[in-house]
Amino acid sequence: MNLDEFTEGEIRKEALAELQSHFDEADVRFGTPRVLEHGLGSDILVDVEWHEHDSDDAGHDVMHTVVFLHRPETKLPEFEIRPDAGLGEKVLGMVVSILGFPAMEFEDEPEFSDRYKVMTANVDSVRALLGREAIDSLLSVDDLYLKFSGRGVLI
């Protein structure tokens, strides 16, 4: 991915709707996006900001820079790959599991299982996507978070 090929511009309506669906917060705000349009769809680099409410105080603002790979002609299974680090991630993983996205087991991949949790209700589809090459690529990066939805991938 060559960032010089991205240009400042608007996010197409369909891609914006898909991108917004990745965030639970009603007040999500997007900075000026940098977009790369191509035959498969669009790659979007954008700052995302929202306010998280805490139970005991006024909450705090959260800001992340994300990449969204929008592929309108693709139908991906819904799943998340999240780092398995710390108590907070373990609690979040249990909550997501209760809500219908159980953790997928990778018995043959102990290193991957120690570092990442895959949350999905589509085990067979995800297993077909996460072959040897994909798992090796994920293991080469620390603390990667990926969220796959019907028409895109949020990184």
PDB file of C-alpha atoms in Angstrom, residues 105-113 127 132 135:
ATOM      1  CA  GLU A 105     -10.574 -22.462  18.571  1.00  0.00           C
ATOM      2  CA  PHE A 106      -7.316 -23.113  16.696  1.00  0.00           C
ATOM      3  CA  GLU A 107      -6.035 -26.262  18.410  1.00  0.00           C
ATOM      4  CA  ASP A 108      -3.347 -26.799  15.741  1.00  0.00           C
ATOM      5  CA  GLU A 109      -2.027 -23.243  16.114  1.00  0.00           C
ATOM      6  CA  PRO A 110      -0.975 -22.749  19.763  1.00  0.00           C
ATOM      7  CA  GLU A 111       1.133 -19.621  19.101  1.00  0.00           C
ATOM      8  CA  PHE A 112      -1.701 -17.978  17.165  1.00  0.00           C
ATOM      9  CA  SER A 113      -4.222 -18.971  19.858  1.00  0.00           C
ATOM     10  CA  ARG A 127     -11.426 -21.374   8.815  1.00  0.00           C
ATOM     11  CA  ARG A 132      -1.312 -21.177   6.785  1.00  0.00           C
ATOM     12  CA  ILE A 135      -1.903 -17.098  10.053  1.00  0.00           C
TER      13      ILE A 135
END
